[in-house]
């Protein structure tokens, strides 16, 4: 949430304007803000018993929060006193504050002093965290596993080390935008570095992750991934002897550890430097870098007011992508198509408290506006660069959904089924140039948009991406392990000699997919196609609109493999709980701008024997171009003038539709589309909100009917791919 602790940071001001009654009503609803609201109410004098009655929360928890609220008053008395206030804090004061969980950042905010000065004053008072070993059940026998947590006592239990250590910063809490994919990278890094002779130290605090299993690493610190806690772990490990800390890896756990790159001793950061990471995230400097490299990018601007935004949109041309800077998972992004939509998006950003300390509209956190490329194909490229300058292209992933759908929500394919050889070569060349310019050491992910053969770069992230596990499974190259070894100083050539990289697959070397109509009698000799599909939570939240856009919604992902793109896509849909029908009725409702392109998908489903149902406008367009529409569906408000028409919701709820294709009409309220998508989610009917996904579904149904599905192990696929690659390399 970007908070420093319990209501002792800048974000607490959001409750100051609320009345006590409003605060109690808000605290009665379970949200991520609830614990902060409870403390604010207690600080106003609301009794624990009343708060328990209003919220249903056991008073034991409220008593604990009240203890913190009472202690906070000692800091209030020092508010704004800076260095003088720090000098007044005795060792006993520090121990009391730290034992109650007050962070250095909270103390710094209340006193108006820089956090590094606060930390130095605390350490000078002799108050430092000690690390204890997690005990066995009931302490029945000695704890043998070096599994530590911090507390403020007098004795440390960190064991002496026997080899240099690499500290791996984990991903922290799993949430939309940052999930298990980064935990995968951290775990594989620990495996690879242990095999290379290092002791590995994992810092993470989410019990749902594999990285917090006690045997994943040599040492585990169950600690928050914050500046204060990470620095304390590093200090403890430096004192453990046997060569100390060889390095700290920040680039495998997603955005949470990446933000700490500049707070750690630069000599300890393994992989890409903090300066290069900042260069890639700074909009203006990144644009200058692309210009210098001669790599096209969407025209854009940085704005701080509606007036500046309107001027930029007028210059760039609609549609434009509006987004706050420095956010995770595409939060609060909007695609707007006119002045009215722009005003609404900017107003929402200016008023939003949902972005916490990371968002809002200000000089420090401006808004980015880019011209949005409609009908472009989005592409991800994952690569690894070593200290010698060699770049390994791990994978070129073509998105199924067009640009504008967040990469975490879009299905993507390896190898790219529609990109020309020249386009693949351009993507590789741009990626190598960017990795070289950023002096990447380890993983780098670059996102592109391709339209009419032109390749435009969207952004680069010199860190692990959420696609790394998928790329590794699709190609057989353990990309996270390779990256970890590269961060620790190995070259790609050395890793090839060790056998960690068997063949240079992933880029244009990867054999192209078999065409949909190919004879698949000899599956073992064909390169497989791998599809990553997002798992979306709309069956759990039926009132949430299933529309996909630039803000990430997915809560997981699955993988489908087949000899053709259609088979792989169909398999991925089964795994995602979105099984495609083999017969029945397809309901089609298209935005005006999608009607021409939607003909291809409608014809494909009609050719497969599906009946077509459509809204009146879409039906008229399809019929005018020779596609028979079996059922014309009424839009909202049309029933009075056309009583013979049935509504889309009634058709779906009655079990007469097996698949829904509904594309949005811009962003913002869309009554018909929202009702259609909600009805589909409520009745378990698969729904596709992009034409690209509709075309992929038709291909999947066709190939499934022609070839059927078969089950093979991932190892069998990798062996077949390695054999194909060996023959291909030998023929050269």
XYZ file of C-alpha atoms in Angstrom:
732
model
C 0.000 0.000 0.000
C 3.027 2.316 0.156
C 2.495 2.957 3.878
C 5.293 3.411 6.414
C 3.270 1.890 9.253
C 0.089 2.381 11.229
C -1.133 5.957 10.622
C 2.141 7.680 11.285
C 2.963 8.637 7.731
C 1.782 11.182 5.132
C -1.170 9.013 4.047
C -2.917 9.423 7.410
C -4.113 12.862 6.327
C -6.766 11.154 4.190
C -8.802 10.555 7.380
C -8.521 14.048 8.828
C -11.516 15.426 6.914
C -13.794 12.493 7.819
C -16.269 12.807 10.638
C -16.071 10.203 13.387
C -19.341 8.661 12.239
C -18.096 8.410 8.641
C -14.870 6.888 9.913
C -16.778 4.243 11.882
C -18.975 3.421 8.893
C -15.883 3.024 6.704
C -14.131 0.827 9.295
C -17.145 -1.504 9.385
C -16.343 -2.614 5.822
C -13.401 -4.940 5.214
C -10.967 -3.109 2.904
C -7.174 -2.722 2.846
C -7.639 0.666 4.559
C -9.564 -0.773 7.507
C -6.691 -1.204 9.970
C -5.660 2.423 9.438
C -9.231 3.590 9.959
C -9.456 1.649 13.222
C -6.367 3.351 14.621
C -7.633 6.763 13.543
C -10.915 6.125 15.377
C -9.147 4.974 18.543
C -6.917 8.045 18.447
C -10.055 10.211 18.367
C -11.212 8.606 21.599
C -13.669 5.994 20.353
C -13.885 3.263 22.994
C -12.685 -0.252 22.171
C -16.061 -1.740 23.110
C -17.948 0.605 20.780
C -15.510 -0.038 17.929
C -15.829 -3.795 18.442
C -19.624 -3.556 18.376
C -19.645 -1.439 15.222
C -17.130 -3.544 13.286
C -17.482 -7.076 14.691
C -13.721 -7.199 15.326
C -12.613 -9.035 18.470
C -11.473 -6.525 21.073
C -8.129 -8.373 21.489
C -7.008 -6.977 18.115
C -8.380 -3.540 18.937
C -6.508 -3.529 22.264
C -3.272 -4.199 20.382
C -3.960 -1.348 17.955
C -4.840 0.929 20.874
C -1.426 0.259 22.458
C 0.228 1.559 19.302
C -2.145 4.539 19.215
C -1.281 5.475 22.803
C 2.467 5.213 22.179
C 2.163 7.335 19.059
C 1.341 10.312 21.313
C 4.947 10.374 22.493
C 5.949 11.000 18.904
C 3.234 13.634 18.484
C 4.842 15.592 21.296
C 8.063 15.695 19.238
C 6.382 16.572 15.937
C 8.496 18.820 13.771
C 11.410 19.024 16.188
C 13.902 17.377 13.805
C 17.411 16.746 15.131
C 16.519 18.242 18.523
C 13.717 15.738 18.915
C 16.006 12.876 17.963
C 18.426 13.922 20.670
C 15.630 13.668 23.242
C 14.955 9.997 22.465
C 16.793 7.829 24.984
C 17.691 4.185 24.467
C 14.611 3.138 26.459
C 12.410 5.281 24.197
C 13.863 3.648 21.089
C 13.410 0.130 22.456
C 9.794 0.827 23.376
C 9.004 2.309 19.961
C 10.701 -0.488 18.030
C 9.126 -3.249 20.129
C 5.722 -1.786 19.278
C 6.609 -1.887 15.585
C 7.264 1.769 14.750
C 9.428 1.988 11.650
C 12.277 4.445 11.222
C 10.189 6.028 8.481
C 7.313 6.711 10.883
C 9.619 8.333 13.416
C 11.222 10.376 10.641
C 7.850 11.656 9.424
C 6.616 12.738 12.848
C 9.868 14.433 13.799
C 10.433 15.970 10.374
C 13.902 14.430 10.074
C 15.449 12.435 7.205
C 15.081 8.685 7.660
C 18.851 7.991 7.377
C 19.443 10.417 10.284
C 16.773 8.678 12.339
C 18.367 5.307 11.655
C 21.796 6.641 12.593
C 20.438 8.074 15.872
C 18.772 4.779 16.759
C 21.931 2.826 16.067
C 23.983 5.331 18.052
C 21.644 4.683 20.995
C 22.572 0.996 20.747
C 19.166 -0.186 19.522
C 19.427 -2.675 16.669
C 17.263 -5.626 15.698
C 18.273 -9.097 16.786
C 17.407 -12.166 14.749
C 15.901 -15.250 16.348
C 15.459 -18.740 14.953
C 11.904 -19.887 14.321
C 11.365 -22.583 16.938
C 10.121 -26.125 16.472
C 6.578 -27.063 17.430
C 6.286 -26.479 21.168
C 10.116 -26.278 21.338
C 10.118 -30.074 21.698
C 13.571 -30.318 20.117
C 16.285 -27.981 18.918
C 15.590 -25.874 15.839
C 18.095 -26.873 13.158
C 16.872 -24.732 10.277
C 18.330 -21.220 9.884
C 14.922 -19.573 9.575
C 15.013 -16.142 11.193
C 12.723 -13.339 12.289
C 13.712 -10.004 13.792
C 12.854 -8.660 17.220
C 14.329 -6.156 19.643
C 16.043 -8.204 22.326
C 19.646 -8.603 23.438
C 20.974 -11.838 21.902
C 21.372 -12.707 18.234
C 20.966 -16.277 16.927
C 22.376 -15.855 13.391
C 24.814 -18.703 12.828
C 28.336 -18.238 11.529
C 28.572 -18.763 7.783
C 30.886 -21.100 5.890
C 30.869 -19.426 2.447
C 30.133 -16.059 0.792
C 26.405 -15.332 0.643
C 24.103 -13.914 -1.998
C 21.056 -12.153 -0.559
C 17.946 -12.545 -2.752
C 15.142 -10.074 -2.134
C 11.777 -11.764 -2.607
C 8.592 -10.387 -4.080
C 6.729 -9.622 -0.866
C 2.939 -9.921 -0.931
C 1.315 -11.557 -3.938
C -1.182 -9.178 -5.482
C -2.519 -8.211 -8.874
C 0.440 -6.965 -10.891
C 3.028 -8.867 -8.885
C 2.524 -12.507 -8.137
C 3.919 -15.998 -8.118
C 5.909 -15.481 -11.339
C 8.485 -13.447 -9.414
C 8.601 -15.999 -6.622
C 9.475 -18.579 -9.298
C 12.422 -16.428 -10.392
C 13.712 -16.027 -6.835
C 13.464 -19.762 -6.113
C 15.269 -20.731 -9.315
C 17.963 -18.158 -8.572
C 18.530 -19.731 -5.178
C 18.798 -23.182 -6.759
C 21.307 -22.013 -9.366
C 23.504 -20.055 -6.956
C 23.607 -22.890 -4.412
C 24.776 -25.212 -7.179
C 27.446 -22.642 -8.054
C 28.886 -22.748 -4.517
C 27.266 -19.728 -2.890
C 25.223 -19.776 0.266
C 21.872 -18.183 -0.515
C 19.936 -15.895 1.801
C 16.250 -15.317 1.027
C 14.409 -12.282 2.384
C 10.639 -12.602 2.046
C 7.592 -12.651 4.288
C 4.722 -14.244 2.402
C 3.917 -17.756 3.705
C 2.079 -18.513 0.431
C 5.349 -18.490 -1.538
C 7.835 -21.277 -2.218
C 10.722 -18.898 -1.477
C 9.652 -18.903 2.199
C 9.914 -22.689 2.451
C 12.678 -23.278 4.983
C 14.681 -25.527 2.628
C 14.589 -23.381 -0.532
C 17.668 -21.381 0.539
C 20.527 -21.848 2.980
C 19.080 -19.093 5.178
C 15.634 -17.543 5.265
C 14.734 -14.220 6.856
C 10.972 -13.892 7.262
C 11.099 -10.096 7.020
C 9.310 -7.309 5.127
C 11.040 -6.224 1.920
C 11.562 -2.642 3.073
C 14.671 -0.482 3.233
C 14.984 -0.686 7.016
C 14.514 -4.450 7.256
C 16.672 -5.340 4.261
C 19.571 -3.215 5.507
C 19.313 -4.939 8.886
C 19.523 -8.373 7.238
C 22.551 -7.349 5.184
C 24.279 -6.060 8.320
C 23.556 -9.307 10.168
C 24.911 -11.395 7.298
C 28.025 -9.248 6.927
C 28.753 -9.959 10.593
C 28.315 -13.724 10.117
C 31.801 -14.142 8.654
C 33.181 -16.493 5.946
C 33.494 -13.801 3.327
C 30.382 -11.808 4.186
C 27.789 -10.819 1.596
C 28.968 -11.298 -1.979
C 25.992 -9.412 -3.383
C 22.311 -8.578 -3.204
C 19.888 -9.463 -6.028
C 17.046 -6.948 -6.404
C 15.974 -7.665 -9.993
C 14.065 -10.946 -9.655
C 11.277 -10.128 -7.203
C 9.332 -7.540 -9.171
C 8.782 -3.893 -8.313
C 8.894 -4.245 -4.514
C 12.626 -5.083 -4.212
C 13.515 -3.120 -7.337
C 12.558 0.117 -5.570
C 15.288 -0.611 -3.023
C 18.104 -0.751 -5.581
C 19.186 2.816 -4.882
C 19.037 2.347 -1.089
C 21.607 -0.462 -0.961
C 25.383 -0.062 -1.167
C 26.007 0.009 -4.959
C 28.993 -2.299 -4.571
C 26.641 -4.996 -3.265
C 23.917 -4.782 -5.939
C 24.268 -7.770 -8.259
C 23.053 -7.290 -11.814
C 21.878 -4.098 -13.453
C 22.807 -0.950 -11.541
C 20.322 1.303 -9.764
C 21.258 4.108 -12.180
C 20.248 2.006 -15.194
C 17.019 0.945 -13.505
C 16.133 4.582 -12.871
C 17.013 5.516 -16.444
C 14.523 2.983 -17.783
C 11.771 4.246 -15.433
C 12.340 7.973 -15.990
C 10.052 8.926 -18.859
C 12.047 11.835 -20.258
C 15.475 10.188 -20.013
C 14.085 6.974 -21.539
C 12.670 8.945 -24.476
C 16.056 10.605 -25.006
C 17.757 7.185 -24.981
C 15.386 5.785 -27.626
C 15.908 8.855 -29.793
C 19.667 8.434 -29.548
C 19.370 4.744 -30.489
C 17.045 5.540 -33.394
C 14.282 3.296 -32.015
C 10.761 4.616 -32.708
C 8.395 5.106 -29.769
C 4.810 6.355 -29.489
C 4.701 10.145 -29.304
C 3.839 11.240 -25.791
C 4.038 13.924 -23.141
C 4.308 14.414 -19.396
C 1.548 16.628 -17.973
C 0.547 17.992 -14.577
C -2.862 19.558 -15.261
C -5.971 19.112 -17.392
C -4.965 22.078 -19.531
C -1.594 20.515 -20.296
C -3.292 17.164 -20.944
C -5.788 18.684 -23.396
C -2.991 20.446 -25.263
C -0.973 17.218 -25.425
C -3.947 15.174 -26.646
C -4.655 17.769 -29.326
C -1.070 17.527 -30.483
C -0.821 13.718 -30.279
C -4.295 12.885 -31.612
C -6.908 10.599 -30.054
C -7.042 7.914 -28.809
C -4.473 8.456 -26.069
C -3.321 6.319 -23.169
C -3.451 8.203 -19.854
C -1.531 6.793 -16.920
C 0.079 7.921 -13.668
C 3.847 7.582 -13.525
C 5.617 4.909 -11.499
C 2.734 2.509 -10.875
C 2.482 -1.265 -10.818
C 0.132 -3.491 -12.777
C -1.231 -0.697 -14.982
C -3.212 0.789 -12.100
C -5.494 3.697 -13.042
C -4.574 3.568 -16.743
C -7.243 4.703 -19.188
C -7.570 4.755 -22.975
C -9.574 7.862 -23.881
C -11.095 8.748 -27.214
C -12.271 12.351 -26.794
C -12.040 15.507 -24.676
C -14.826 14.381 -22.353
C -13.089 11.086 -21.590
C -9.799 12.904 -21.014
C -11.404 15.288 -18.517
C -12.963 12.355 -16.637
C -9.677 10.432 -16.522
C -7.685 13.423 -15.300
C -10.292 14.276 -12.658
C -10.208 10.700 -11.397
C -6.409 10.811 -11.097
C -6.434 14.179 -9.333
C -9.024 13.030 -6.774
C -7.883 9.447 -6.349
C -6.767 8.276 -2.954
C -6.563 4.690 -4.150
C -3.050 5.195 -5.447
C -1.752 6.079 -1.989
C 1.677 7.658 -1.885
C 2.479 6.327 -5.360
C -0.286 8.070 -7.288
C -2.396 11.168 -7.546
C -1.672 14.197 -9.687
C 1.306 16.310 -8.649
C 4.608 17.699 -9.817
C 6.356 14.737 -8.190
C 3.953 12.196 -9.722
C 2.896 13.595 -13.101
C 0.616 11.945 -15.634
C 1.939 10.355 -18.816
C -0.019 10.678 -22.060
C 0.892 8.600 -25.111
C -0.704 8.315 -28.498
C -2.410 4.921 -28.501
C -1.828 2.651 -31.475
C -5.124 0.940 -32.230
C -5.098 -2.472 -33.913
C -1.388 -2.935 -33.229
C 0.123 -6.263 -32.181
C 1.885 -6.114 -28.819
C 5.101 -8.073 -28.370
C 7.207 -8.900 -25.299
C 10.871 -9.821 -25.608
C 12.695 -11.420 -22.662
C 16.475 -11.382 -22.845
C 19.589 -11.910 -20.717
C 22.778 -9.858 -21.139
C 26.092 -10.740 -19.488
C 29.179 -8.726 -18.507
C 30.857 -9.458 -21.850
C 28.018 -7.773 -23.707
C 26.484 -10.931 -25.195
C 22.677 -10.940 -25.297
C 20.606 -14.131 -25.224
C 17.090 -13.684 -26.603
C 15.052 -15.878 -24.293
C 11.732 -15.484 -26.073
C 9.720 -13.287 -28.432
C 6.106 -13.417 -27.264
C 3.323 -12.264 -29.568
C 0.209 -11.162 -27.695
C -3.120 -12.540 -28.839
C -5.053 -9.434 -27.748
C -4.151 -6.211 -29.495
C -2.101 -3.474 -27.857
C -3.980 -1.716 -25.079
C -4.714 -4.858 -23.057
C -2.339 -5.136 -20.095
C 0.357 -7.724 -20.781
C -0.633 -9.576 -17.610
C -4.186 -10.055 -18.953
C -3.308 -10.859 -22.557
C -2.702 -14.335 -23.908
C 0.679 -14.593 -25.608
C 2.333 -17.087 -27.920
C 5.792 -18.594 -28.521
C 6.852 -18.750 -31.326
C 5.183 -15.658 -32.792
C 2.574 -16.953 -35.280
C 2.068 -13.836 -37.441
C 5.289 -11.806 -37.272
C 7.457 -11.760 -40.393
C 11.123 -12.763 -40.270
C 12.175 -9.149 -40.869
C 10.041 -8.005 -37.935
C 11.573 -10.655 -35.666
C 15.053 -9.500 -36.694
C 14.148 -5.881 -35.907
C 12.783 -6.849 -32.489
C 15.989 -8.693 -31.667
C 18.200 -5.834 -32.878
C 16.286 -3.230 -30.855
C 16.391 -5.413 -27.740
C 20.146 -5.926 -28.018
C 20.698 -2.192 -28.496
C 18.535 -1.296 -25.475
C 20.214 -3.900 -23.251
C 23.617 -2.572 -24.312
C 22.657 1.070 -23.699
C 21.278 0.245 -20.232
C 24.321 -1.940 -19.445
C 21.962 -4.716 -18.358
C 23.455 -7.532 -16.287
C 20.836 -10.232 -16.117
C 17.232 -10.145 -17.292
C 15.614 -7.463 -19.392
C 12.064 -7.293 -20.723
C 11.151 -4.955 -23.586
C 7.589 -4.343 -24.779
C 6.817 -3.345 -28.369
C 3.851 -2.549 -30.587
C 3.915 -3.690 -34.228
C 1.602 -2.156 -36.803
C 1.879 -2.357 -40.603
C 5.415 -3.725 -40.255
C 6.616 -0.827 -38.085
C 8.120 -1.714 -34.698
C 7.579 0.809 -31.899
C 9.055 0.380 -28.417
C 6.680 0.928 -25.486
C 8.933 0.421 -22.473
C 11.883 -1.553 -21.112
C 12.278 -3.131 -17.684
C 15.832 -4.187 -16.742
C 14.547 -6.885 -14.380
C 12.659 -10.160 -14.379
C 9.229 -10.000 -15.977
C 6.113 -12.033 -15.234
C 6.634 -13.924 -18.510
C 9.989 -15.467 -17.519
C 8.542 -18.744 -16.114
C 6.407 -19.197 -19.227
C 9.361 -18.582 -21.545
C 11.460 -21.094 -19.607
C 8.782 -23.788 -19.825
C 8.108 -23.068 -23.494
C 11.749 -23.209 -24.630
C 13.405 -25.493 -22.094
C 15.986 -22.831 -21.188
C 15.965 -22.116 -17.400
C 16.007 -18.376 -17.910
C 15.864 -17.370 -14.218
C 18.769 -19.689 -13.364
C 20.778 -18.341 -16.275
C 20.084 -14.760 -15.182
C 21.082 -15.445 -11.565
C 24.404 -16.911 -12.628
C 24.999 -13.970 -14.967
C 24.247 -11.535 -12.125
C 26.822 -13.376 -10.025
C 29.487 -12.875 -12.715
C 29.244 -15.852 -15.088
C 29.152 -15.298 -18.848
C 26.702 -16.905 -21.233
C 29.600 -18.709 -22.911
C 30.584 -20.275 -19.577
C 27.000 -21.359 -18.942
C 26.836 -22.996 -22.369
C 30.004 -24.903 -21.542
C 28.380 -26.074 -18.302
C 25.280 -27.192 -20.215
C 22.887 -24.784 -18.470
C 22.056 -23.341 -21.904
C 21.665 -26.300 -24.247
C 20.601 -24.508 -27.438
C 20.109 -20.817 -28.310
C 16.328 -20.975 -28.610
C 13.685 -18.347 -27.974
C 14.251 -15.750 -30.654
C 14.115 -16.062 -34.421
C 15.999 -19.390 -34.125
C 12.871 -21.047 -32.737
C 11.136 -23.127 -35.443
C 7.885 -21.551 -36.652
C 4.553 -23.170 -35.746
C 2.884 -25.657 -38.041
C 0.015 -24.173 -40.055
C -3.527 -24.921 -38.932
C -4.206 -27.284 -41.815
C -0.990 -29.280 -41.502
C -0.891 -33.055 -41.316
C 0.034 -33.722 -37.699
C 0.658 -37.452 -38.022
C 4.264 -37.043 -36.876
C 3.838 -34.746 -33.850
C 7.305 -35.539 -32.520
C 8.943 -33.848 -35.492
C 6.993 -30.600 -35.215
C 7.919 -27.583 -33.139
C 5.366 -26.970 -30.449
C 3.430 -23.759 -29.939
C 3.014 -22.539 -26.354
C 0.238 -20.179 -25.242
C 0.124 -18.369 -21.906
C -3.397 -17.423 -20.899
C -4.518 -15.251 -18.005
C -6.857 -16.568 -15.332
C -9.383 -13.846 -14.588
C -11.443 -13.622 -11.370
C -14.793 -12.629 -12.856
C -16.523 -15.866 -11.807
C -15.754 -14.879 -8.197
C -16.859 -11.268 -8.728
C -19.917 -11.395 -10.999
C -20.672 -7.692 -10.523
C -17.263 -6.667 -11.886
C -17.138 -5.832 -15.592
C -15.194 -8.495 -17.501
C -13.842 -5.899 -19.924
C -10.080 -6.083 -20.409
C -7.997 -2.931 -20.676
C -4.670 -1.377 -19.684
C -5.188 -2.017 -15.952
C -4.285 -5.559 -14.919
C -7.090 -7.775 -13.588
C -5.748 -11.338 -13.785
C -5.028 -13.399 -10.670
C -3.076 -16.225 -12.266
C -2.019 -17.818 -15.528
C -1.979 -21.172 -17.282
C -0.153 -22.672 -20.248
C -1.323 -24.662 -23.246
C 0.936 -26.505 -25.710
C 0.102 -27.920 -29.118
C 1.525 -28.507 -32.570
C -0.512 -25.593 -33.958
C -1.519 -22.260 -32.517
C -5.176 -23.295 -32.535
C -4.546 -26.459 -30.508
C -2.356 -24.610 -28.016
C -4.933 -21.827 -27.596
C -7.802 -24.288 -27.115
C -5.786 -26.165 -24.474
C -5.006 -22.935 -22.635
C -8.701 -22.035 -22.507
C -9.550 -25.379 -20.913
C -6.871 -24.814 -18.273
C -8.137 -21.278 -17.613
C -11.673 -22.535 -16.988
C -12.923 -20.956 -20.208
C -13.556 -24.125 -22.237
C -14.496 -23.325 -25.835
C -17.737 -24.816 -27.186
C -17.799 -27.223 -30.132
C -21.292 -26.246 -31.275
C -24.230 -23.961 -30.522
C -24.758 -20.212 -30.805
C -22.170 -17.430 -30.744
C -23.497 -14.039 -29.669
C -21.697 -11.115 -31.352
C -21.878 -7.440 -30.355
C -19.220 -5.203 -31.887
C -18.243 -1.583 -31.465
C -18.655 0.427 -34.674
C -14.916 0.623 -35.224
C -14.682 -3.204 -34.916
C -17.467 -4.159 -37.313
C -15.294 -4.423 -40.424
C -12.603 -6.476 -38.698
C -15.260 -8.568 -36.935
C -16.434 -10.064 -40.224
C -13.480 -12.474 -40.284
C -14.312 -13.897 -36.850
C -18.058 -14.152 -37.593
C -17.403 -15.952 -40.884
C -15.030 -18.367 -39.147
C -17.625 -19.354 -36.554
C -20.359 -19.650 -39.197
C -18.083 -21.932 -41.240
C -17.658 -24.126 -38.155
C -21.416 -24.605 -38.013
C -22.247 -22.167 -35.208
C -25.442 -20.126 -35.322
C -24.850 -16.383 -35.051
C -26.849 -14.089 -32.769
C -26.103 -10.365 -32.846
C -27.341 -6.968 -31.753
C -29.249 -5.048 -34.412
C -26.368 -2.879 -35.632
C -23.893 -5.751 -35.755
C -26.497 -8.033 -37.336
C -27.191 -5.549 -40.118
C -23.474 -5.237 -40.894
C -22.903 -9.006 -40.915
C -25.977 -9.668 -43.070
C -24.898 -6.983 -45.535
C -21.649 -8.885 -46.032
C -23.135 -12.330 -46.441
C -23.021 -13.680 -42.892
C -26.344 -15.234 -41.880
C -27.629 -14.042 -38.494
C -30.033 -16.515 -36.889
C -31.157 -14.271 -34.026
C -31.305 -10.474 -33.813
C -30.953 -9.299 -30.224
C -32.481 -6.126 -28.821
C -30.367 -3.424 -27.298
C -31.477 -1.884 -24.030
C -34.509 0.293 -24.747
C -35.302 -1.391 -28.094
C -37.884 -3.869 -26.778
C -40.681 -1.277 -26.848
C -40.232 -0.603 -30.570
C -39.471 -4.183 -31.518
C -41.389 -6.616 -29.334
C -40.265 -9.544 -31.448
C -36.689 -9.017 -30.307
C -35.257 -10.859 -27.302
C -32.747 -9.120 -25.025
C -29.152 -10.295 -24.858
C -29.404 -10.905 -21.123
C -32.492 -13.106 -21.575
C -30.809 -15.082 -24.354
C -27.690 -15.712 -22.281
C -29.563 -16.483 -19.058
C -31.784 -18.930 -20.938
C -28.805 -21.099 -21.910
C -29.198 -20.320 -25.615
C -25.689 -18.835 -26.057
C -22.484 -20.887 -25.815
C -19.958 -18.093 -26.499
C -20.085 -14.277 -26.254
C -17.981 -11.902 -28.367
C -18.413 -8.343 -27.131
C -15.958 -5.554 -27.899
C -16.112 -2.281 -25.936
C -17.181 1.080 -27.262
C -14.348 3.119 -25.795
C -13.832 3.462 -22.057
C -16.336 4.616 -19.465
C -20.000 3.593 -18.926
C -21.344 1.255 -21.618
C -24.751 0.035 -20.486
C -25.348 -2.684 -23.105
C -21.835 -4.115 -23.042
C -21.625 -4.121 -19.257
C -24.970 -5.944 -18.953
C -23.969 -8.501 -21.595
C -20.612 -9.241 -19.990
C -22.146 -9.448 -16.504
C -24.781 -11.903 -17.726
C -22.134 -14.073 -19.381
C -20.010 -14.166 -16.207
C -23.033 -14.947 -14.022
C -24.130 -17.839 -16.269
C -20.705 -19.342 -16.896
C -20.656 -18.510 -20.616
C -17.149 -17.928 -22.080
C -16.718 -14.281 -23.080
C -14.176 -12.698 -25.420
C -13.748 -8.916 -25.421
C -11.237 -8.596 -28.271
C -11.432 -9.633 -31.921
C -7.977 -11.151 -31.748
C -9.158 -13.539 -29.040
C -12.262 -14.337 -31.096
C -10.147 -15.251 -34.125
C -7.886 -17.375 -31.922
C -10.898 -19.160 -30.451
C -12.226 -19.994 -33.915
C -8.814 -21.378 -34.911
C -8.695 -23.420 -31.716
C -12.135 -24.943 -32.235
C -11.262 -25.794 -35.856
C -7.944 -27.464 -35.018
C -9.456 -29.294 -32.051
C -12.176 -30.742 -34.279
C -9.619 -31.731 -36.922
C -6.871 -33.204 -34.749
C -8.237 -33.738 -31.238
C -6.129 -33.181 -28.127
C -3.313 -35.339 -26.789
C -1.372 -35.338 -23.532
C 2.420 -35.240 -23.425
C 4.809 -34.336 -20.620
C 6.708 -31.068 -20.702
C 9.937 -33.088 -20.841
C 8.735 -34.857 -24.007
C 8.011 -31.503 -25.620
C 11.462 -30.222 -24.653
C 13.167 -33.344 -26.018
C 11.293 -33.021 -29.306
C 12.170 -29.332 -29.545
C 15.851 -29.984 -28.776
C 15.954 -32.663 -31.465
C 14.338 -30.365 -34.005
C 16.749 -27.567 -33.100
C 19.767 -29.882 -33.367
C 18.710 -30.986 -36.841
C 18.061 -27.393 -37.857
C 21.479 -26.229 -36.618
C 23.149 -29.247 -38.250
C 21.536 -28.476 -41.602
C 23.088 -25.000 -41.521
